[in-house]
């Protein structure tokens, strides 16, 4: 992994939703944030505080109304939609509370899903190593429906890491897990950060340990 | 590694693998889609097969009818020819000055014309007359027996040279003459003459001081023929002092052109200007005309059959020209809604695929590839079902070679193209809709 100063840099990001027939909702207000390689930051906040919007914006899925988002030095919203998708495939991994595994693919195929966007050499071997590392080797042929919630989240985590991204954005990854399951997932994320990756984790759980804990309140990011 | 894992490949997951897995996962919906495409293609292939079989059958039926008619006409023609020949000559060419009243009262012509006339007719290219028989007839008394006879001198039938089909190979005589020449030194006797003289075939008789062998005695005819004595023309000319003359040419009206007497007269007059033509056997003419009417009726029946089958074919074509677009449109709409439903069902999948970097065009490709699979498999099923039903409807046995021939590779290819195009067009909007879905919206809503 190339050593650079910032993996993620948000500068003055503002995002306002304009629901039809209802007043505008400011989800992010002048948010600035940096995340270095090896960084593990947690954004806490109540439901509707703008955590998901922050991660989607940081991940290149939701263009801000104002401000910029740089990932490894690239202003990702200057890219076309297709170029941004390709960039995401190589640089960013996502983990969601609902896992979003593809129901008709088995575990190995779900982990390999990012190769639909960017095929790479030895993808299968790498997927197998990740599955093994996440303790799911015995489930490799199983469909997601046969896995526990903790196992499903580990599969989602393995999928996010397949292409060795620089940044993992995790939206409430432990929201549906018990304590043990949550701890396993967080351990893997910390391990990823220790190996030089950057993690931005959104959660309402204030007990999650991190390098830095931030709070999002009504779209405003506050440092704790 | 299991076979299932091997499919994933070293490079990763491909669109086709994703499509295949998804089809397996949602079998009922895929089967419904297949059914829809198959019905559309079966309608198309079935209609084409039915129409094609109808045309083939029409051609076969018409060929069969034509053959039957031809055979029937040949049979009638042979019958007619035989009847004509059996009935004897039916046309008489006489000198133009011959009085018909005198002909009736004497029982034979009494105006003479040159013997060459018959050869002029035979070599003049006449088409309407055949079996030309020049005669010199005169009523005389059999010397020494006080028996009135009609002496009938003839050289036998003179071949009409260009009607070669009736002649022997060397073209010098008829294959089936109506009247054979009287052999030299012989006489043929009418029935009454033979009876009066007590003669029969093989007996010897003396006429005009010469002895002849009786070659044949004819059966009773009930007319002047019963008192006729046939001899060679040269003998008759010698005895009657009519060297180089005849007084009638008998002929058979040619069956190839049974028509008004006027046509024969016109043609004869084109060759011999000072003769008249009499037609004296209306039964033969009636038979010939009946044959013509039968042929015309047969032709009309074939034409009616053609017309009927054409009308039936047109009706089927008109029906299918409405049915096919309606079925294709209905199937297209069905496929459209199925794929749209599939897109809605897979929103979460689309959202996550977009999040992990799958491009819009690849998302569209996933749905279009599925539509293509639907099209190809549906086309294959529909084609075989359609051809089978179409052939069965057309009355083609599934065990026959004709059934095997109903499977047309070009039609199969066309079915494939139509099905894939149908699915592509129907799946295009849902696929674009899927690819344009905002992943952020999906992921926030889930």
XYZ file of C-alpha atoms in Angstrom:
670
model
C 0.000 0.000 0.000
C 1.460 3.365 -0.979
C 2.146 5.641 2.027
C 0.396 8.980 1.605
C -0.649 11.676 4.027
C -4.428 11.439 3.753
C -6.495 8.534 2.569
C -9.700 10.545 2.965
C -10.142 14.275 3.111
C -13.498 15.987 3.332
C -13.434 19.757 3.086
C -16.491 21.871 3.875
C -18.910 19.197 2.718
C -22.545 20.162 2.774
C -25.397 17.923 1.740
C -29.007 19.000 1.778
C -31.937 16.798 0.795
C -34.938 18.311 -0.875
C -37.769 15.848 -0.389
C -40.707 16.545 -2.644
C -43.411 18.549 -0.909
C -41.453 18.793 2.345
C -38.934 21.259 3.759
C -35.264 20.789 2.857
C -33.203 18.688 5.274
C -29.581 19.594 5.871
C -27.881 16.222 6.392
C -24.295 17.528 6.434
C -23.247 21.065 7.260
C -19.756 22.184 6.369
C -18.174 18.884 7.378
C -14.403 18.591 7.198
C -12.520 15.469 8.067
C -9.227 13.769 7.339
C -8.229 10.161 7.702
C -4.657 8.977 7.380
C -3.407 5.507 6.478
C -3.794 3.275 9.501
C -6.416 5.606 10.918
C -9.525 4.272 12.601
C -12.124 6.894 13.234
C -15.591 6.474 14.626
C -18.478 8.811 13.952
C -21.194 8.563 16.525
C -24.629 10.010 16.368
C -28.257 9.357 16.814
C -30.454 8.020 14.006
C -30.967 10.697 11.361
C -27.909 12.654 12.435
C -26.337 12.229 8.979
C -23.914 9.341 9.596
C -25.006 7.323 6.537
C -25.010 10.435 4.355
C -21.451 11.160 5.523
C -20.251 7.664 4.561
C -22.087 7.642 1.211
C -20.654 11.046 0.383
C -17.161 9.952 1.455
C -17.527 6.811 -0.657
C -18.401 8.629 -3.876
C -22.002 7.515 -3.925
C -23.677 10.785 -2.989
C -22.418 14.045 -4.421
C -22.309 16.898 -1.901
C -23.974 20.266 -2.566
C -20.796 22.017 -1.546
C -17.254 21.105 -0.527
C -14.923 18.430 -1.834
C -14.066 14.815 -1.144
C -10.551 13.591 -1.834
C -9.596 9.942 -1.618
C -5.864 9.297 -1.827
C -5.493 12.763 -3.238
C -8.147 12.451 -5.967
C -11.179 14.729 -5.948
C -13.591 11.887 -6.610
C -16.577 14.022 -7.609
C -14.613 15.425 -10.508
C -14.738 11.953 -12.028
C -17.572 10.792 -14.212
C -20.043 8.382 -12.656
C -18.419 5.417 -14.431
C -14.879 6.495 -13.522
C -15.944 7.024 -9.925
C -17.419 3.513 -9.865
C -14.131 2.083 -11.109
C -12.233 4.169 -8.561
C -14.504 2.856 -5.805
C -13.916 -0.702 -6.942
C -10.176 -0.324 -6.441
C -9.900 2.050 -3.466
C -12.975 1.865 -1.270
C -14.676 -0.934 0.606
C -18.163 -0.702 2.092
C -19.672 -2.532 5.031
C -23.338 -2.057 5.923
C -25.499 -2.875 8.896
C -27.763 -5.024 6.678
C -24.747 -6.845 5.103
C -26.326 -6.679 1.602
C -25.046 -10.062 0.539
C -26.335 -11.396 -2.754
C -28.746 -14.169 -1.771
C -28.158 -16.504 -4.711
C -24.369 -16.516 -4.526
C -22.462 -18.668 -2.093
C -19.950 -17.211 0.353
C -16.971 -17.456 -1.994
C -18.919 -15.835 -4.819
C -20.195 -13.074 -2.558
C -16.644 -12.290 -1.490
C -15.652 -12.293 -5.159
C -18.478 -9.881 -6.080
C -16.145 -6.847 -6.363
C -14.370 -8.633 -9.235
C -17.490 -7.952 -11.312
C -16.269 -4.381 -11.246
C -12.535 -5.036 -11.338
C -11.239 -8.489 -12.149
C -7.854 -9.166 -10.714
C -5.222 -11.872 -10.758
C -5.497 -14.519 -8.105
C -8.846 -13.117 -6.998
C -10.156 -16.495 -5.982
C -7.046 -17.400 -4.011
C -7.241 -14.090 -2.204
C -10.944 -14.578 -1.504
C -10.211 -17.989 -0.040
C -7.482 -16.547 2.193
C -9.861 -13.877 3.445
C -12.631 -16.397 4.066
C -10.163 -18.519 5.967
C -8.904 -15.528 7.931
C -12.484 -14.609 8.865
C -13.111 -18.144 10.097
C -15.609 -19.023 7.403
C -13.752 -21.732 5.467
C -16.286 -24.359 6.520
C -19.078 -22.209 5.066
C -17.474 -21.439 1.743
C -20.160 -23.210 -0.335
C -23.094 -22.042 1.684
C -25.555 -19.386 0.656
C -25.945 -16.371 2.977
C -29.312 -17.636 4.201
C -27.556 -20.514 5.982
C -25.196 -18.216 7.906
C -25.628 -16.505 11.249
C -25.773 -12.708 11.290
C -22.216 -12.529 12.622
C -20.990 -14.770 9.840
C -22.835 -12.712 7.251
C -21.187 -9.549 8.468
C -17.781 -11.225 8.270
C -18.545 -12.194 4.705
C -19.467 -8.562 3.976
C -16.205 -7.483 5.570
C -14.210 -9.968 3.505
C -15.951 -8.694 0.386
C -15.056 -5.092 1.290
C -11.408 -6.051 1.654
C -11.009 -8.266 -1.422
C -9.509 -5.615 -3.633
C -7.260 -4.370 -0.830
C -8.862 -0.948 -0.658
C -7.220 2.061 0.940
C -10.394 2.971 2.768
C -13.175 0.998 4.398
C -16.395 2.787 5.197
C -18.478 0.869 7.716
C -22.034 1.951 8.428
C -23.259 0.455 11.692
C -21.397 -2.817 10.990
C -22.189 -4.154 14.451
C -25.739 -2.871 14.624
C -27.279 -6.318 14.137
C -24.629 -8.330 15.968
C -24.311 -9.638 19.484
C -21.355 -8.633 21.638
C -19.056 -11.442 20.484
C -19.924 -10.921 16.864
C -19.376 -7.213 17.176
C -15.992 -7.729 18.749
C -14.856 -10.054 15.940
C -15.876 -7.546 13.286
C -14.215 -4.646 15.081
C -11.042 -6.696 15.550
C -10.879 -7.314 11.808
C -11.386 -3.633 11.080
C -8.653 -2.671 13.526
C -6.372 -5.287 12.004
C -7.087 -3.775 8.577
C -6.127 -0.349 9.926
C -2.995 -1.753 11.524
C -1.949 -3.028 8.112
C -2.141 0.544 6.755
C -5.766 0.798 5.699
C -8.042 3.563 6.890
C -11.417 2.933 8.511
C -14.271 5.357 8.998
C -16.931 3.707 11.062
C -20.355 5.146 11.768
C -22.185 3.851 14.821
C -24.576 4.863 17.515
C -22.591 2.642 19.920
C -20.419 5.006 21.938
C -18.372 2.159 23.449
C -16.502 1.368 20.216
C -12.841 2.181 20.687
C -11.087 4.228 18.005
C -8.173 6.511 17.298
C -10.563 9.386 17.244
C -14.225 9.600 18.069
C -16.356 12.215 16.349
C -19.980 13.094 16.906
C -22.435 14.098 14.278
C -25.340 16.191 15.441
C -27.866 17.484 12.952
C -25.269 17.342 10.215
C -22.544 19.095 12.132
C -19.410 17.136 12.924
C -18.066 17.670 16.413
C -14.815 16.397 17.817
C -15.080 14.722 21.206
C -12.332 -27.092 -5.116
C -15.988 -27.932 -5.810
C -17.428 -27.626 -9.292
C -19.500 -24.729 -8.088
C -16.398 -22.879 -6.905
C -14.521 -23.667 -10.068
C -17.157 -21.658 -11.939
C -16.088 -18.538 -10.093
C -12.732 -18.652 -11.884
C -9.344 -17.298 -10.960
C -10.088 -13.824 -12.237
C -13.266 -13.486 -10.270
C -16.964 -13.434 -10.878
C -18.337 -12.867 -14.386
C -21.635 -11.456 -15.536
C -22.737 -14.805 -16.982
C -22.072 -16.568 -13.674
C -24.165 -13.958 -11.912
C -26.935 -14.373 -14.504
C -26.833 -18.164 -14.240
C -26.953 -18.140 -10.435
C -29.794 -15.648 -10.406
C -31.818 -17.701 -12.886
C -31.348 -20.777 -10.719
C -32.360 -18.803 -7.658
C -35.561 -17.449 -9.184
C -36.629 -20.417 -11.284
C -40.412 -19.849 -11.270
C -40.096 -16.294 -12.566
C -37.628 -17.448 -15.217
C -39.898 -20.306 -16.272
C -42.804 -17.871 -16.625
C -40.572 -15.654 -18.769
C -39.535 -18.663 -20.842
C -43.143 -19.632 -21.316
C -43.898 -16.144 -22.527
C -41.077 -16.133 -25.101
C -41.858 -19.717 -26.096
C -45.521 -18.864 -26.716
C -44.536 -15.893 -28.887
C -42.007 -17.894 -30.900
C -44.247 -20.955 -31.073
C -46.955 -18.765 -32.583
C -44.509 -17.387 -35.108
C -42.861 -20.713 -36.004
C -46.182 -22.575 -35.919
C -47.819 -20.070 -38.244
C -44.923 -20.170 -40.701
C -44.849 -23.983 -40.588
C -48.594 -24.198 -41.058
C -48.571 -21.792 -43.990
C -45.583 -23.517 -45.550
C -47.181 -26.943 -45.077
C -50.406 -25.584 -46.549
C -48.573 -24.372 -49.644
C -46.661 -27.641 -49.990
C -49.891 -29.607 -49.565
C -51.611 -27.355 -52.082
C -48.877 -28.012 -54.611
C -49.069 -31.746 -53.931
C -52.861 -31.811 -54.246
C -52.781 -29.790 -57.435
C -50.024 -31.947 -58.898
C -52.070 -35.000 -58.004
C -55.227 -33.515 -59.547
C -53.291 -32.505 -62.651
C -51.898 -36.015 -62.938
C -55.323 -37.579 -62.426
C -56.865 -35.234 -64.982
C -54.082 -35.912 -67.446
C -54.510 -39.669 -67.002
C -58.280 -39.334 -67.336
C -57.904 -37.212 -70.456
C -55.428 -39.680 -71.931
C -57.835 -42.468 -71.159
C -60.725 -40.538 -72.726
C -58.581 -39.689 -75.703
C -57.629 -43.319 -76.209
C -61.255 -44.340 -75.770
C -62.296 -41.673 -78.213
C -59.680 -42.654 -80.691
C -60.740 -46.255 -80.471
C -64.418 -45.332 -80.715
C -63.751 -43.106 -83.694
C -61.803 -45.781 -85.392
C -64.448 -48.397 -84.597
C -67.199 -46.186 -85.894
C -65.345 -45.604 -89.103
C -64.884 -42.514 -91.204
C -67.049 -39.578 -90.381
C -66.110 -37.057 -93.074
C -66.544 -37.340 -96.810
C -64.793 -35.100 -99.333
C -66.678 -34.917 -102.629
C -66.376 -32.957 -105.804
C -68.080 -29.580 -105.481
C -70.539 -30.498 -108.251
C -71.702 -33.624 -106.500
C -75.459 -33.456 -105.942
C -76.382 -34.572 -102.468
C -79.781 -35.693 -103.719
C -78.059 -37.913 -106.264
C -75.741 -39.183 -103.573
C -78.710 -40.175 -101.393
C -80.688 -41.771 -104.187
C -77.767 -43.677 -105.753
C -76.130 -44.566 -102.461
C -72.753 -43.455 -103.825
C -71.246 -40.298 -105.404
C -71.525 -39.927 -109.151
C -69.262 -36.943 -109.741
C -65.597 -37.663 -110.165
C -62.336 -35.993 -109.232
C -58.680 -36.777 -109.796
C -57.095 -39.494 -107.664
C -54.214 -37.018 -106.965
C -56.548 -35.035 -104.722
C -56.028 -37.480 -101.928
C -52.265 -37.134 -102.166
C -52.538 -33.353 -102.237
C -54.522 -33.526 -99.019
C -52.087 -36.005 -97.465
C -49.069 -33.909 -98.249
C -50.742 -30.488 -97.857
C -50.200 -30.317 -94.108
C -53.846 -30.892 -93.203
C -54.405 -30.973 -89.436
C -58.103 -31.630 -89.067
C -58.428 -34.851 -91.085
C -56.726 -38.192 -90.811
C -57.029 -41.727 -92.173
C -57.709 -40.531 -95.730
C -59.411 -43.177 -97.844
C -59.877 -42.453 -101.567
C -62.625 -44.494 -103.188
C -64.235 -45.036 -106.537
C -67.776 -46.306 -105.983
C -70.379 -47.243 -108.505
C -73.503 -49.341 -108.459
C -73.220 -52.286 -110.901
C -74.703 -55.724 -111.361
C -72.507 -58.702 -110.539
C -72.140 -60.187 -113.987
C -73.838 -63.534 -114.379
C -75.472 -63.452 -110.924
C -78.087 -60.711 -111.364
C -76.985 -59.183 -108.109
C -76.797 -55.415 -107.637
C -73.711 -54.400 -105.805
C -71.786 -51.222 -105.099
C -68.287 -51.707 -106.353
C -65.884 -49.939 -104.072
C -62.335 -49.589 -105.328
C -59.766 -48.286 -102.885
C -55.974 -48.435 -102.532
C -56.359 -48.418 -98.739
C -55.710 -45.491 -96.405
C -53.285 -42.838 -97.581
C -51.023 -41.709 -94.731
C -51.140 -38.036 -93.703
C -47.397 -37.850 -93.527
C -46.926 -35.144 -90.899
C -49.212 -36.960 -88.399
C -46.349 -39.340 -87.738
C -47.672 -40.506 -84.370
C -50.395 -42.515 -86.146
C -48.047 -44.122 -88.654
C -45.693 -47.047 -88.738
C -42.017 -46.293 -88.177
C -41.284 -46.061 -91.918
C -44.238 -43.630 -92.261
C -45.831 -45.510 -95.144
C -48.917 -46.895 -93.397
C -51.169 -46.502 -90.393
C -50.423 -48.489 -87.290
C -54.159 -49.004 -86.687
C -55.940 -48.398 -89.974
C -59.726 -48.123 -90.049
C -59.824 -50.022 -93.314
C -57.018 -52.135 -94.598
C -56.161 -52.209 -98.280
C -57.641 -55.142 -100.162
C -54.745 -57.465 -100.973
C -54.034 -57.868 -104.655
C -56.109 -60.647 -106.228
C -58.652 -60.436 -103.432
C -62.076 -59.040 -102.724
C -63.824 -58.031 -99.518
C -67.552 -58.604 -99.481
C -70.398 -56.916 -97.716
C -72.512 -59.279 -95.635
C -75.526 -59.296 -98.004
C -73.361 -59.967 -101.058
C -71.620 -62.896 -99.412
C -74.943 -64.285 -98.268
C -76.501 -63.978 -101.727
C -73.526 -65.581 -103.409
C -72.946 -68.175 -100.712
C -69.368 -67.091 -100.281
C -67.157 -66.873 -97.262
C -63.580 -65.837 -96.516
C -61.101 -68.009 -98.391
C -63.555 -68.921 -101.187
C -62.811 -68.093 -104.783
C -65.146 -65.919 -106.869
C -65.201 -64.579 -110.411
C -65.964 -60.919 -111.103
C -65.697 -59.127 -114.446
C -64.054 -62.235 -115.874
C -61.313 -62.369 -113.218
C -61.030 -64.791 -110.345
C -60.476 -63.468 -106.868
C -59.993 -64.932 -103.452
C -62.485 -63.713 -100.834
C -60.255 -62.011 -98.271
C -62.942 -60.995 -95.774
C -66.692 -60.906 -95.339
C -67.890 -57.960 -93.241
C -70.440 -58.199 -90.485
C -73.921 -56.882 -91.261
C -74.072 -53.062 -91.076
C -77.708 -52.397 -92.017
C -76.743 -49.922 -94.727
C -75.256 -49.748 -98.215
C -72.077 -51.346 -96.954
C -73.897 -54.686 -96.850
C -74.083 -54.686 -100.692
C -70.529 -53.411 -101.239
C -67.682 -55.269 -102.857
C -64.213 -53.938 -102.126
C -61.408 -54.299 -104.604
C -58.216 -52.483 -105.472
C -58.691 -48.940 -106.853
C -56.870 -49.727 -110.061
C -59.239 -52.650 -110.758
C -62.305 -50.506 -110.146
C -60.921 -47.711 -112.324
C -60.224 -50.248 -115.073
C -63.653 -51.925 -114.898
C -65.548 -48.635 -114.627
C -63.434 -46.867 -117.221
C -62.407 -44.171 -114.680
C -58.643 -44.297 -114.987
C -57.007 -41.929 -112.483
C -60.357 -40.967 -110.955
C -62.119 -41.308 -107.672
C -65.474 -39.998 -106.508
C -64.981 -39.642 -102.754
C -62.353 -39.322 -100.092
C -63.421 -40.644 -96.730
C -61.614 -39.304 -93.688
C -61.610 -39.346 -89.918
C -62.026 -36.016 -88.254
C -58.839 -35.538 -86.238
C -59.497 -35.869 -82.495
C -56.946 -33.248 -81.734
C -59.236 -30.607 -83.134
C -62.866 -31.570 -82.861
C -64.625 -28.460 -83.920
C -67.050 -26.986 -86.317
C -67.206 -28.421 -89.805
C -66.423 -24.965 -91.078
C -62.866 -25.248 -89.874
C -62.343 -28.529 -91.715
C -63.907 -27.167 -94.876
C -61.761 -24.077 -94.643
C -58.621 -26.150 -94.264
C -59.573 -28.561 -97.067
C -60.386 -25.646 -99.337
C -56.971 -24.262 -98.601
C -55.612 -27.331 -100.390
C -58.407 -28.345 -102.784
C -60.603 -25.543 -104.004
C -63.241 -27.537 -105.950
C -64.465 -29.963 -103.327
C -67.151 -30.050 -100.657
C -66.912 -31.592 -97.198
C -69.665 -33.590 -95.517
C -69.703 -34.653 -91.902
C -71.915 -37.642 -91.379
C -71.459 -39.090 -87.943
C -72.911 -36.814 -85.276
C -72.496 -39.469 -82.594
C -68.746 -39.253 -82.927
C -68.822 -35.499 -82.792
C -71.023 -35.591 -79.726
C -68.601 -37.991 -78.097
C -65.674 -35.743 -78.925
C -67.463 -32.707 -77.601
C -68.381 -34.567 -74.440
C -64.742 -35.374 -74.012
C -63.873 -31.708 -74.427
C -66.539 -30.753 -71.921
C -65.168 -33.331 -69.463
C -61.705 -31.897 -69.854
C -62.994 -28.357 -69.407
C -64.913 -29.479 -66.319
C -61.796 -31.118 -64.907
C -59.822 -27.914 -65.547
C -62.553 -25.888 -63.875
C -62.482 -28.244 -60.870
C -58.704 -27.819 -60.578
C -59.064 -24.051 -60.873
C -61.754 -24.108 -58.180
C -59.483 -26.219 -55.973
C -56.621 -23.771 -56.522
C -58.930 -20.897 -55.763
C -60.289 -22.553 -52.646
C -56.841 -23.379 -51.295
C -55.576 -19.919 -52.169
C -58.492 -18.373 -50.309
C -57.832 -20.667 -47.359
C -54.117 -19.744 -47.460
C -54.991 -16.040 -47.677
C -57.349 -16.351 -44.728
C -54.661 -18.104 -42.701
C -52.082 -15.517 -43.719
C -54.436 -12.695 -42.783
C -55.148 -14.325 -39.443
C -51.469 -14.897 -38.640
C -50.537 -11.411 -39.824
C -52.766 -10.119 -37.005
C -52.058 -12.877 -34.503
C -48.249 -12.705 -34.666
C -47.876 -8.968 -33.934
C -50.490 -9.202 -31.167
C -48.744 -12.160 -29.554
C -45.323 -10.551 -29.948
C -46.597 -7.314 -28.425
C -48.309 -9.119 -25.560
C -45.205 -11.209 -24.933
C -43.010 -8.121 -25.119
C -45.138 -6.399 -22.507
C -45.133 -9.516 -20.371
C -41.350 -9.758 -20.537
C -41.085 -6.015 -19.857
C -43.091 -6.327 -16.644
C -41.274 -9.500 -15.617
C -37.879 -7.847 -15.974
C -39.171 -4.675 -14.322
C -40.364 -6.825 -11.429
C -36.976 -8.493 -11.359
C -35.290 -5.092 -11.195
C -37.459 -4.071 -8.245
C -36.800 -7.372 -6.524
C -33.069 -6.866 -6.916
C -32.798 -3.263 -5.787
C -30.660 -4.146 -2.790
C -28.352 -6.168 -5.031
C -28.118 -3.308 -7.510
C -27.332 -0.885 -4.667
C -24.541 -3.001 -3.247
C -23.090 -3.795 -6.676
C -23.006 -0.097 -7.488
C -21.415 0.590 -4.074
C -18.610 -1.885 -4.681
C -17.860 -0.246 -8.003
C -19.879 -2.104 -10.629
C -20.545 0.367 -13.428
C -23.964 1.321 -14.775
C -23.259 -0.353 -18.098
C -22.374 -3.615 -16.366
C -25.551 -3.499 -14.305
C -27.505 -3.023 -17.555
C -25.498 -5.883 -19.088
C -26.569 -8.204 -16.262
C -30.230 -7.653 -17.101
C -29.734 -7.709 -20.846
C -27.722 -10.937 -20.645
C -30.543 -12.486 -18.671
C -32.990 -11.267 -21.317
C -30.752 -12.846 -23.991
C -30.707 -16.189 -22.143
C -34.471 -15.954 -21.858
C -34.663 -15.234 -25.587
C -32.367 -18.063 -26.723
C -33.856 -20.797 -24.535
C -37.406 -19.530 -25.090
C -36.810 -19.429 -28.838
C -35.518 -23.008 -28.898
C -38.485 -24.304 -26.889
C -40.964 -22.162 -28.799
C -39.526 -23.129 -32.177
C -39.760 -26.874 -31.567
C -43.191 -26.583 -29.974
C -44.444 -24.270 -32.731
C -43.197 -26.419 -35.602
C -44.603 -29.563 -33.979
C -48.025 -28.000 -33.405
C -48.018 -26.286 -36.817
C -47.102 -29.537 -38.567
C -49.721 -31.478 -36.582
C -52.329 -28.873 -37.484
C -51.364 -29.221 -41.118
C -51.928 -32.962 -40.821
C -48.258 -33.973 -41.018
C -47.496 -37.154 -39.130
C -44.729 -36.779 -36.507
C -43.272 -40.052 -37.794
C -42.936 -38.874 -41.384
C -39.940 -37.428 -43.224
C -42.128 -34.447 -44.072
C -42.282 -33.706 -40.345
C -38.469 -33.773 -40.146
C -38.318 -31.486 -43.191
C -40.622 -29.026 -41.390
C -37.663 -28.075 -39.178
C -36.137 -25.312 -41.233
C -32.720 -24.045 -40.006
C -33.419 -20.588 -41.416
C -36.687 -20.388 -39.529
C -34.877 -21.523 -36.377
C -32.295 -18.771 -36.847
C -35.038 -16.227 -37.491
C -36.871 -17.418 -34.351
C -33.692 -16.959 -32.324
C -33.169 -13.463 -33.686
C -36.791 -12.466 -33.121
C -36.776 -13.853 -29.574
C -33.500 -12.201 -28.631
C -34.647 -8.926 -30.201
C -37.994 -9.191 -28.398
C -36.273 -9.791 -25.057
C -33.653 -7.120 -25.688
C -36.275 -4.526 -26.606
C -38.544 -5.520 -23.724
C -35.652 -5.690 -21.268
C -33.963 -2.509 -22.429
C -36.010 -0.021 -20.395
C -35.970 -2.087 -17.178
C -32.212 -2.635 -17.618
C -31.620 1.094 -18.043
C -33.870 1.763 -15.099
C -31.791 -0.664 -13.039
C -28.504 0.827 -14.146
C -29.671 4.369 -13.432
C -30.878 3.605 -9.949
C -29.161 5.838 -7.438
C -27.238 3.486 -5.141
C -27.268 6.078 -2.389
C -31.081 6.141 -2.448
C -31.239 2.372 -2.314
C -28.696 2.001 0.462
C -30.225 4.746 2.573
C -33.689 3.236 2.250
C -32.684 -0.298 3.113
